[in-house]
GROMACS .gro file of N, CA and C in nm:
model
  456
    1UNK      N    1  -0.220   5.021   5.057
    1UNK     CA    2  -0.260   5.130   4.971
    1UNK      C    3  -0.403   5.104   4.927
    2UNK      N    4  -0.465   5.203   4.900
    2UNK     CA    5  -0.645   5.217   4.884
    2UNK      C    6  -0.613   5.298   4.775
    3UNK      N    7  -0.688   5.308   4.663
    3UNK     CA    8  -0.719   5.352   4.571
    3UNK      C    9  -0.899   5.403   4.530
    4UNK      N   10  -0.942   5.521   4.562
    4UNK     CA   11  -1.088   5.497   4.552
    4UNK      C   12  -1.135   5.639   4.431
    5UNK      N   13  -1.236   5.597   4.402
    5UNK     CA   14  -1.282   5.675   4.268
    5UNK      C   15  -1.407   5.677   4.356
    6UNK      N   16  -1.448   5.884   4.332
    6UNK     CA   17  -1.553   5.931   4.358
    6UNK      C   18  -1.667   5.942   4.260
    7UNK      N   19  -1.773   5.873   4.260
    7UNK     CA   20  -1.888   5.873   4.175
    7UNK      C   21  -1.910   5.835   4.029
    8UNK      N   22  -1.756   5.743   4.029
    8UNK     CA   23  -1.743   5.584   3.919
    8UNK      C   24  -1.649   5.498   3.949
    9UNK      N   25  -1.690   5.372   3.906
    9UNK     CA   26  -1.593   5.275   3.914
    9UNK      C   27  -1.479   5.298   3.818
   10UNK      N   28  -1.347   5.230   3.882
   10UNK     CA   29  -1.218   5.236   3.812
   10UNK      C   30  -1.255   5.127   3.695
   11UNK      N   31  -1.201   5.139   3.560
   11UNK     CA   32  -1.238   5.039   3.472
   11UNK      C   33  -1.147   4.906   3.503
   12UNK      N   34  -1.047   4.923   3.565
   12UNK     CA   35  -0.944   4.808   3.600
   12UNK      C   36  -0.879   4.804   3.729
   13UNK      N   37  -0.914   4.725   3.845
   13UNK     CA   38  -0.886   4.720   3.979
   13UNK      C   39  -0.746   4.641   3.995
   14UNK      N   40  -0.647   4.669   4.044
   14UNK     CA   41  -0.536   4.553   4.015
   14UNK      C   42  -0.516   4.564   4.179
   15UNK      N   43  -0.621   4.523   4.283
   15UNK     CA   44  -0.618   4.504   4.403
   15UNK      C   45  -0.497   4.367   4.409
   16UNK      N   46  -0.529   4.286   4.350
   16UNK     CA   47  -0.447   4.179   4.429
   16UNK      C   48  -0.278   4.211   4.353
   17UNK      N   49  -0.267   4.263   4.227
   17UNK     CA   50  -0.132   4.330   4.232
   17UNK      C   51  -0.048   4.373   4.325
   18UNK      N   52  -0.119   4.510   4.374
   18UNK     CA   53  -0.087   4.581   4.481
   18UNK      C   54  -0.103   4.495   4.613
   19UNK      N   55  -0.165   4.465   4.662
   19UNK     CA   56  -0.157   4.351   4.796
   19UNK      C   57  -0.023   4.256   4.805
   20UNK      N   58  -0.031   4.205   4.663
   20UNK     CA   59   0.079   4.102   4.684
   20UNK      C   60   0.209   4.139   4.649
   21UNK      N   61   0.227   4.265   4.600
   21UNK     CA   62   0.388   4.353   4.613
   21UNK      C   63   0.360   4.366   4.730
   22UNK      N   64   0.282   4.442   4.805
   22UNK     CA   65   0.306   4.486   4.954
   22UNK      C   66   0.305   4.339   5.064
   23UNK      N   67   0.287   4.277   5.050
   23UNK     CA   68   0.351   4.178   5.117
   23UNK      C   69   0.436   4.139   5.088
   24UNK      N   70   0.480   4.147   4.972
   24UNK     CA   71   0.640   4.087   4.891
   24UNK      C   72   0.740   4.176   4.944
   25UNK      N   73   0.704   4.260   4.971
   25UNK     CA   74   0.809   4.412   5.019
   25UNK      C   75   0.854   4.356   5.158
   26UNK      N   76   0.819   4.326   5.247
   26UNK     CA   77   0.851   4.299   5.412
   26UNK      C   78   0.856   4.404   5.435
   27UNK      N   79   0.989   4.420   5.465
   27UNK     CA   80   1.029   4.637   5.571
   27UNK      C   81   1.106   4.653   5.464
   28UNK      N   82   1.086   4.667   5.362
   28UNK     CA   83   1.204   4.695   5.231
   28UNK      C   84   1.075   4.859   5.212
   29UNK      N   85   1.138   4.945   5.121
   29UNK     CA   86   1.056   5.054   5.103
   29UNK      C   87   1.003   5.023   4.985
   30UNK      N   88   0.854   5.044   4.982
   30UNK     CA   89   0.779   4.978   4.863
   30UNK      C   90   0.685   5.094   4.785
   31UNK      N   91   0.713   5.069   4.660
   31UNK     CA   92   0.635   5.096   4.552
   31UNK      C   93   0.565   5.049   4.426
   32UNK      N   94   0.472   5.102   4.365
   32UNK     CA   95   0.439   5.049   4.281
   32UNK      C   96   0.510   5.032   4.170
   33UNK      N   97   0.526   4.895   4.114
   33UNK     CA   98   0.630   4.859   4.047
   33UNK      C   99   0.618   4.916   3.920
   34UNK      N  100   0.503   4.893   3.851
   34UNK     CA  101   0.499   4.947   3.673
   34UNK      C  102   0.321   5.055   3.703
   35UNK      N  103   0.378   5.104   3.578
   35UNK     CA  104   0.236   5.188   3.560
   35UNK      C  105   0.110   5.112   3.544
   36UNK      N  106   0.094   4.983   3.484
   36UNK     CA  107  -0.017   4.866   3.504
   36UNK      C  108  -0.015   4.862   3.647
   37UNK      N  109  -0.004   4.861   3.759
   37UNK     CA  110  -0.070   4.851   3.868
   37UNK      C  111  -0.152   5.002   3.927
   38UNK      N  112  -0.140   5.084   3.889
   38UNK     CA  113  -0.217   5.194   3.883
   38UNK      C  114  -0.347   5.220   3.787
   39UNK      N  115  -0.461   5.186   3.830
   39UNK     CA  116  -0.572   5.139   3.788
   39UNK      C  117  -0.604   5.272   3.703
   40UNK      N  118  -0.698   5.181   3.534
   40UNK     CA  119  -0.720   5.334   3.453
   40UNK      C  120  -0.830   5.357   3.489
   41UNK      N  121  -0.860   5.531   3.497
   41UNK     CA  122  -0.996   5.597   3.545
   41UNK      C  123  -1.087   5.557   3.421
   42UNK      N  124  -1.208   5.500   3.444
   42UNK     CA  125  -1.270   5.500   3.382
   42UNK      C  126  -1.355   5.633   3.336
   43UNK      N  127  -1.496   5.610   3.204
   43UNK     CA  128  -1.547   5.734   3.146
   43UNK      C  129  -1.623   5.817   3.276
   44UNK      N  130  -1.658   5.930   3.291
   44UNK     CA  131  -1.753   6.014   3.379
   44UNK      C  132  -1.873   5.931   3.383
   45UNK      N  133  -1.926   5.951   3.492
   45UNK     CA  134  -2.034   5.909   3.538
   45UNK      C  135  -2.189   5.929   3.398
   46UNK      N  136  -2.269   5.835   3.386
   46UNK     CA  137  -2.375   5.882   3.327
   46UNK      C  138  -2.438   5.967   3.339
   47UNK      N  139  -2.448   5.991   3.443
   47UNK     CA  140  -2.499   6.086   3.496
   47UNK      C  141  -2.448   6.227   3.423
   48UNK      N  142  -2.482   6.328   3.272
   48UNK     CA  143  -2.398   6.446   3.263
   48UNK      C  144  -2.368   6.557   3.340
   49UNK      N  145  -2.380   6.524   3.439
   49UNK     CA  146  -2.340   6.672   3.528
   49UNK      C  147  -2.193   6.651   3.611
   50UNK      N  148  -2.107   6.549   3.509
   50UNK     CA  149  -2.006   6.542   3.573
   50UNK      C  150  -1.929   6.561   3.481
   51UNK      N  151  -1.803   6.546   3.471
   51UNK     CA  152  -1.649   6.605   3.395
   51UNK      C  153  -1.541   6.521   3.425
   52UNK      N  154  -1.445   6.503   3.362
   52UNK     CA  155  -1.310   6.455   3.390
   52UNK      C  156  -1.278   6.490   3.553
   53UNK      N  157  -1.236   6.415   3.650
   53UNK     CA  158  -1.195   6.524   3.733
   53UNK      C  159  -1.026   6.521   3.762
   54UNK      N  160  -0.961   6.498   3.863
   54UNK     CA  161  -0.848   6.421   3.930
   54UNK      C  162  -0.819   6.364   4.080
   55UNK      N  163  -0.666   6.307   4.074
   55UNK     CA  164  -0.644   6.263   4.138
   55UNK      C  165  -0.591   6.355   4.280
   56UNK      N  166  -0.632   6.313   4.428
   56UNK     CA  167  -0.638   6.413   4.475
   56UNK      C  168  -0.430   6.440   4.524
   57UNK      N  169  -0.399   6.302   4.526
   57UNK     CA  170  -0.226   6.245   4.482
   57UNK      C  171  -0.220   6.166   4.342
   58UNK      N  172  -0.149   6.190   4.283
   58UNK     CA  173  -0.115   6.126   4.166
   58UNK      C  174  -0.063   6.021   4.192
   59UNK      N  175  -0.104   5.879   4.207
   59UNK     CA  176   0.014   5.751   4.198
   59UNK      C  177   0.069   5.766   4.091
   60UNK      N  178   0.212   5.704   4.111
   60UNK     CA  179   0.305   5.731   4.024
   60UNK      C  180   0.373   5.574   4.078
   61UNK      N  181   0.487   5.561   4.008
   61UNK     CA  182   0.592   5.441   4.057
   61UNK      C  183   0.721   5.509   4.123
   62UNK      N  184   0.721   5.637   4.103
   62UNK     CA  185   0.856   5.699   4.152
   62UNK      C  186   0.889   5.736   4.319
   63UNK      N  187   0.748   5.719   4.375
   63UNK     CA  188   0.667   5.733   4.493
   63UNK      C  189   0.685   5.641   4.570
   64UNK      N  190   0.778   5.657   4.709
   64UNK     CA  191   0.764   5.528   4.783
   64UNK      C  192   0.696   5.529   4.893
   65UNK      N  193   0.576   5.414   4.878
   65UNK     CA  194   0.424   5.435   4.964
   65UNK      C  195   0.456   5.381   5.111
   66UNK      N  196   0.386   5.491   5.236
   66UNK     CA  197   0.449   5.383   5.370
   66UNK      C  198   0.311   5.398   5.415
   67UNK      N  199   0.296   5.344   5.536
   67UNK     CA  200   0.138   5.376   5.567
   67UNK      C  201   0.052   5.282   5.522
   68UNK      N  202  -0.056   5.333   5.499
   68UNK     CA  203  -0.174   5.293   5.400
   68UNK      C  204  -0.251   5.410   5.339
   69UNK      N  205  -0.176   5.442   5.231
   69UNK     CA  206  -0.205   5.586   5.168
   69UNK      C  207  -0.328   5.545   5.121
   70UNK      N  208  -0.417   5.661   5.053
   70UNK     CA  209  -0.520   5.618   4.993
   70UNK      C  210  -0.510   5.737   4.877
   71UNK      N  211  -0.539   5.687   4.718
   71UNK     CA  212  -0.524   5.775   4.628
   71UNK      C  213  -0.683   5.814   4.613
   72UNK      N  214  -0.714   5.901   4.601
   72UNK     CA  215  -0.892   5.909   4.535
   72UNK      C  216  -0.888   5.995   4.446
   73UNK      N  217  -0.953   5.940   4.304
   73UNK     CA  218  -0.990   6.039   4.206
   73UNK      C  219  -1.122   6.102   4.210
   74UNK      N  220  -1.156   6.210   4.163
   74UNK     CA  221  -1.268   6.244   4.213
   74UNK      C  222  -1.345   6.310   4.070
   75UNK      N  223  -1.449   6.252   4.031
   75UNK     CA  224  -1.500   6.334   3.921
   75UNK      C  225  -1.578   6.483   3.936
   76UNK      N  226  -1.538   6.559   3.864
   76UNK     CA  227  -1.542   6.720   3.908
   76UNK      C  228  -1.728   6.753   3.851
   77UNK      N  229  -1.766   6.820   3.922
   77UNK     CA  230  -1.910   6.865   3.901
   77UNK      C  231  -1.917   6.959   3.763
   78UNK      N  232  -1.992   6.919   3.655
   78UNK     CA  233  -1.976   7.059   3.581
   78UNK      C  234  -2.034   7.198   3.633
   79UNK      N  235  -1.989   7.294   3.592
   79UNK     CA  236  -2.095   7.440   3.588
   79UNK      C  237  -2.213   7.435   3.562
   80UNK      N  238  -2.336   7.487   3.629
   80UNK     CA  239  -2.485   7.511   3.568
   80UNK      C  240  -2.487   7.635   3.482
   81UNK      N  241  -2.556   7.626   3.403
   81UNK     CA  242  -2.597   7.688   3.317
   81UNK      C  243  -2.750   7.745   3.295
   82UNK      N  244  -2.738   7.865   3.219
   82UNK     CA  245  -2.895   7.861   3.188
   82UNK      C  246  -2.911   7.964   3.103
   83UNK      N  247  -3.016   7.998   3.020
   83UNK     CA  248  -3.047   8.071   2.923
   83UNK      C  249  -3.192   8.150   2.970
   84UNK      N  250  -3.197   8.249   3.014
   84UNK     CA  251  -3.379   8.265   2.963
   84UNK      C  252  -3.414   8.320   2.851
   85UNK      N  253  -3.542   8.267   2.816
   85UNK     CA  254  -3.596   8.331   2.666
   85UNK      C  255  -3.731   8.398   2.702
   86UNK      N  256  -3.767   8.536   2.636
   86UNK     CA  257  -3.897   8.578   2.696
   86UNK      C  258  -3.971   8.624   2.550
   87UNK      N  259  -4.085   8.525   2.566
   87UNK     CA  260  -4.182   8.568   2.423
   87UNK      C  261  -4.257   8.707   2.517
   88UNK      N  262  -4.275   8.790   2.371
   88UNK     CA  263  -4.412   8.904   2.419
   88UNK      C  264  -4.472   8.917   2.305
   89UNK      N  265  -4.638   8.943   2.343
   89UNK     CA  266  -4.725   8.988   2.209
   89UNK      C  267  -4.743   9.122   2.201
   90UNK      N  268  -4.722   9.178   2.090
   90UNK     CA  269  -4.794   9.298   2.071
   90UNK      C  270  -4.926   9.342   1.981
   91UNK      N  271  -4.995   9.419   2.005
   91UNK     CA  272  -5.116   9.489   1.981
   91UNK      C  273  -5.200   9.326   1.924
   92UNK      N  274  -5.221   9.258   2.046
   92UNK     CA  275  -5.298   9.147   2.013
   92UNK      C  276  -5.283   9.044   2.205
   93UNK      N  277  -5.326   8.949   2.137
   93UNK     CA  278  -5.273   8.786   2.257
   93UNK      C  279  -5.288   8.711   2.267
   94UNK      N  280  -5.207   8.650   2.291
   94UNK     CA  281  -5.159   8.452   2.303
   94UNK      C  282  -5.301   8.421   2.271
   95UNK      N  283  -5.286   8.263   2.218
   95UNK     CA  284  -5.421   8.215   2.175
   95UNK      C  285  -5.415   8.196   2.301
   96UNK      N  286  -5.362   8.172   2.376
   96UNK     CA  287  -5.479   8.167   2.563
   96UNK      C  288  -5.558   8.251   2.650
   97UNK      N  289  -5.549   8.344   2.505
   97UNK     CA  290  -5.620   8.502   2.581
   97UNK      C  291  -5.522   8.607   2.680
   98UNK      N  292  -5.384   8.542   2.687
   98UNK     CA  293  -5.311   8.665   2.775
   98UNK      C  294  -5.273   8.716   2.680
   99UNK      N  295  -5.213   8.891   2.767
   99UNK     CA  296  -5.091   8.930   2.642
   99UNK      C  297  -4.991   8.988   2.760
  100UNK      N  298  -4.947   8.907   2.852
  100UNK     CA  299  -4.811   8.918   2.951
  100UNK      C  300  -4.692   8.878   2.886
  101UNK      N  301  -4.563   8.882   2.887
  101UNK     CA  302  -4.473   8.813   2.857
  101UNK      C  303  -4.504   8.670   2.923
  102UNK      N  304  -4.456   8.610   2.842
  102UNK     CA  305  -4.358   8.455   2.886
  102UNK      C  306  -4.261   8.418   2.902
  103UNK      N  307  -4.163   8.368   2.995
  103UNK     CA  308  -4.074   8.336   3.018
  103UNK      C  309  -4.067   8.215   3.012
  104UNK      N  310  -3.913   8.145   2.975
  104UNK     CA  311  -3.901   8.038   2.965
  104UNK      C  312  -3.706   8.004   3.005
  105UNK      N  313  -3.714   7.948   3.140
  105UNK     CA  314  -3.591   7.934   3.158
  105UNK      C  315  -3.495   7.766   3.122
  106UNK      N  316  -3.406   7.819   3.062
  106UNK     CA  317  -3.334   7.663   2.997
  106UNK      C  318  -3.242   7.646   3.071
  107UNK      N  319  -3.283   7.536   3.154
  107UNK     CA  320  -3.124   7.503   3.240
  107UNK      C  321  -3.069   7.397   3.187
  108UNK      N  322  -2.921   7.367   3.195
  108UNK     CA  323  -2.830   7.252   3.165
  108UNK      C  324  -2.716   7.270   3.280
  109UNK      N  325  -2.605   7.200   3.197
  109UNK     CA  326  -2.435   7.196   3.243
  109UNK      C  327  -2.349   7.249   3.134
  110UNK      N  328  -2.256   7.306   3.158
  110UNK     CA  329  -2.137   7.346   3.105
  110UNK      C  330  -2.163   7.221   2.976
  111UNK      N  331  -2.159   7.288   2.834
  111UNK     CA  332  -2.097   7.159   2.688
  111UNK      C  333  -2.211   7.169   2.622
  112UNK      N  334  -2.376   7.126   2.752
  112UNK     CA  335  -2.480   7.157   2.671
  112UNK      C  336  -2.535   7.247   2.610
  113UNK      N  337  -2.581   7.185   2.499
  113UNK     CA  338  -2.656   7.268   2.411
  113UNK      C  339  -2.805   7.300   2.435
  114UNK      N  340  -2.838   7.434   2.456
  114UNK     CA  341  -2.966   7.470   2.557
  114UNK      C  342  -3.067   7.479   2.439
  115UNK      N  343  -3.220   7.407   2.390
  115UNK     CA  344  -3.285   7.451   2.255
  115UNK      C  345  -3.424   7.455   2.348
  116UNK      N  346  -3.487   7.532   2.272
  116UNK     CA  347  -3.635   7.519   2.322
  116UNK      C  348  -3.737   7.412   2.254
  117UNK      N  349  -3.831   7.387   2.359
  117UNK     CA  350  -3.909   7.239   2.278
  117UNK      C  351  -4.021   7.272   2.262
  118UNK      N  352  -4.126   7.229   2.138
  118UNK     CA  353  -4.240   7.260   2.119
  118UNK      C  354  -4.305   7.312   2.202
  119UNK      N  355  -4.316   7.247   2.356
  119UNK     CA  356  -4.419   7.288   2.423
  119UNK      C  357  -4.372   7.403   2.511
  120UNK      N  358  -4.214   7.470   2.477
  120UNK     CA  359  -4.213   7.592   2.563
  120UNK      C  360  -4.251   7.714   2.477
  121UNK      N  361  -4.290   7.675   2.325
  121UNK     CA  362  -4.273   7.774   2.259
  121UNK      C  363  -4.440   7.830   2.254
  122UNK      N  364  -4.530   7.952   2.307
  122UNK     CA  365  -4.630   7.985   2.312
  122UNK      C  366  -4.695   7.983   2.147
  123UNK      N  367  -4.833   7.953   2.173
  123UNK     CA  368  -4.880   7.976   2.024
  123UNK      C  369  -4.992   8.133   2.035
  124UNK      N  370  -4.948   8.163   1.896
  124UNK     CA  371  -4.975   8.313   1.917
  124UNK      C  372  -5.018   8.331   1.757
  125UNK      N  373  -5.080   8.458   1.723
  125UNK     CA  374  -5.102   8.463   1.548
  125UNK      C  375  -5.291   8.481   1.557
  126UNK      N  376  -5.350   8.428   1.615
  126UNK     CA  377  -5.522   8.427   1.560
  126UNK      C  378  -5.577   8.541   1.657
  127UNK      N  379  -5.517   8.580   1.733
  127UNK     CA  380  -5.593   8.672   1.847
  127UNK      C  381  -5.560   8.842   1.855
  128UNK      N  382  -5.551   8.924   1.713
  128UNK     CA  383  -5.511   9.070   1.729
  128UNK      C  384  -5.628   9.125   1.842
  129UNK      N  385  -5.556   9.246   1.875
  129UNK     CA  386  -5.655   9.353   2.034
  129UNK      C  387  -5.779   9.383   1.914
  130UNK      N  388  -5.847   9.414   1.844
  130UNK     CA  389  -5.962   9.402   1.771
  130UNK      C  390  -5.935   9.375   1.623
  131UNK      N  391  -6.006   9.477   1.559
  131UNK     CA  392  -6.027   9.422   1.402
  131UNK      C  393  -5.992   9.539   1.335
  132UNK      N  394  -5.937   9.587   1.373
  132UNK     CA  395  -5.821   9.669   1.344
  132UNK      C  396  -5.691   9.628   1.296
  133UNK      N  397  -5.652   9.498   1.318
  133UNK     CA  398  -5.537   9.485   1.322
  133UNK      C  399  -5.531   9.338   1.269
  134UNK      N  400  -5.436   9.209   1.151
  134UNK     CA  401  -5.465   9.146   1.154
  134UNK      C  402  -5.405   9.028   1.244
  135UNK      N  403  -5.369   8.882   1.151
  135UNK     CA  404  -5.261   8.819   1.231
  135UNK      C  405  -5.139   8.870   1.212
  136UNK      N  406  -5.040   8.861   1.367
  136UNK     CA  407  -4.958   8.879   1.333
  136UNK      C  408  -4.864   8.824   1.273
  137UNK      N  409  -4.649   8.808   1.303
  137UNK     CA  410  -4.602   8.714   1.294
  137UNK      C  411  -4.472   8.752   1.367
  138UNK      N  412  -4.375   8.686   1.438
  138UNK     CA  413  -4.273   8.663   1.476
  138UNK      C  414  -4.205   8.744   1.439
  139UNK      N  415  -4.147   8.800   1.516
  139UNK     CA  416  -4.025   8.902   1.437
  139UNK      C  417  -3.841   8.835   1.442
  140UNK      N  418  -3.862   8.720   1.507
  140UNK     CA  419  -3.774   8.614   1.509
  140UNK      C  420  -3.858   8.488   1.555
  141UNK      N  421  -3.851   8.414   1.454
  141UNK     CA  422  -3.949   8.300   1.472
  141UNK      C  423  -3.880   8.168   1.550
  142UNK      N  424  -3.922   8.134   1.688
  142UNK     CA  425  -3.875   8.082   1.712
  142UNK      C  426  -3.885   7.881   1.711
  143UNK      N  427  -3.780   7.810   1.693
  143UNK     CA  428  -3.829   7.706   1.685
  143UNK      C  429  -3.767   7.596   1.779
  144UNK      N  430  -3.745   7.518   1.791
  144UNK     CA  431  -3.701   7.348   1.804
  144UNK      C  432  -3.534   7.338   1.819
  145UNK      N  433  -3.486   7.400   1.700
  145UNK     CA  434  -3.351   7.362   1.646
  145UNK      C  435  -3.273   7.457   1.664
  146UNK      N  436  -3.277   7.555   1.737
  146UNK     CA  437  -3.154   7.667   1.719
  146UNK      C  438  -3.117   7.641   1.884
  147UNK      N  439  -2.967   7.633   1.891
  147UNK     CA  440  -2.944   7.677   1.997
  147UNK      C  441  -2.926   7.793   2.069
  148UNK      N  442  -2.996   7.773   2.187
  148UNK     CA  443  -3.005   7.924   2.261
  148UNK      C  444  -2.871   7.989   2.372
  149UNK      N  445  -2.818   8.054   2.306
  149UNK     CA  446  -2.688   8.106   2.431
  149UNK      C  447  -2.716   8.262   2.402
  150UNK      N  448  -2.696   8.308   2.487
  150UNK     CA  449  -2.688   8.486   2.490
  150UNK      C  450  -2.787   8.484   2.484
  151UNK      N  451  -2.824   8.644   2.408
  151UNK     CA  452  -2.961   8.709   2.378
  151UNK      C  453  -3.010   8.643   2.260
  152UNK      N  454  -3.132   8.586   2.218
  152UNK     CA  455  -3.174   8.514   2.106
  152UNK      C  456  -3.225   8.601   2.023
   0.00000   0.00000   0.00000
């Protein structure tokens, strides 16, 4: 019997458990004796773009193994995600001299929390279309700390 985990290690390998029941077995029909020889899945990968996943057979002890089965757990990919946010100026423009929208797309995974960071947020306020008009201001001011899902 093989036991293999897709894209983490098992936290507890009980290889020589299992080896040495299955030689203890001869031609007798063999299984795993207690739930301690069924190795625990360890946490998801560091990596966050992964999730709990499963087993693609469940070892169990009730199961009598012939062959050389192989169990594999497999950690499941999360969902991508994404938010876009679009600044626009009116009757004025960006201190960089445009007045186009900006877009700003937030990608993650499924859990995360999507926020915008200083440097996606345009600076705007000193540049009205003449002197007519003064600074403006935000009509939702955006910052750092709010999380972004849906329409903002």
């Amino acid at each position: 019997m093989k036991i293999v985990v897709i894209n983490r290690l098992l936290k507890d390998i009980h290889k020589e458990k299992i080896s040495k029941a299955a030689k203890e077995a001869g031609g007798d029909l063999l299984f795993v004796e207690s739930e301690d020889q069924i190795p625990a899945v360890g946490n998801a990968p560091a990596d966050h773009s992964y999730k709990a996943g499963s087993w693609d057979t469940v070892p169990d002890t009730e199961k009598e193994i012939s062959g050389n089965p192989t169990y594999t757990y497999t950690y499941a990919k999360k969902a991508e995600i994404s938010q876009t946010v679009t600044f626009e100026v009116v009757n004025g423009f960006w201190d960089d001299g445009t007045d186009e929208k900006k877009t700003v797309v937030l990608n993650g995974y499924e859990g995360d929390v999507l926020k915008l960071s200083a440097e996606q947020i345009p600076a705007v306020g000193s540049k009205p279309v003449d002197n007519t008009y003064k600074p403006g201001s935000w009509d939702k001011t955006p910052d750092t700390e709010t999380a972004i899902s849906g329409d903002p």
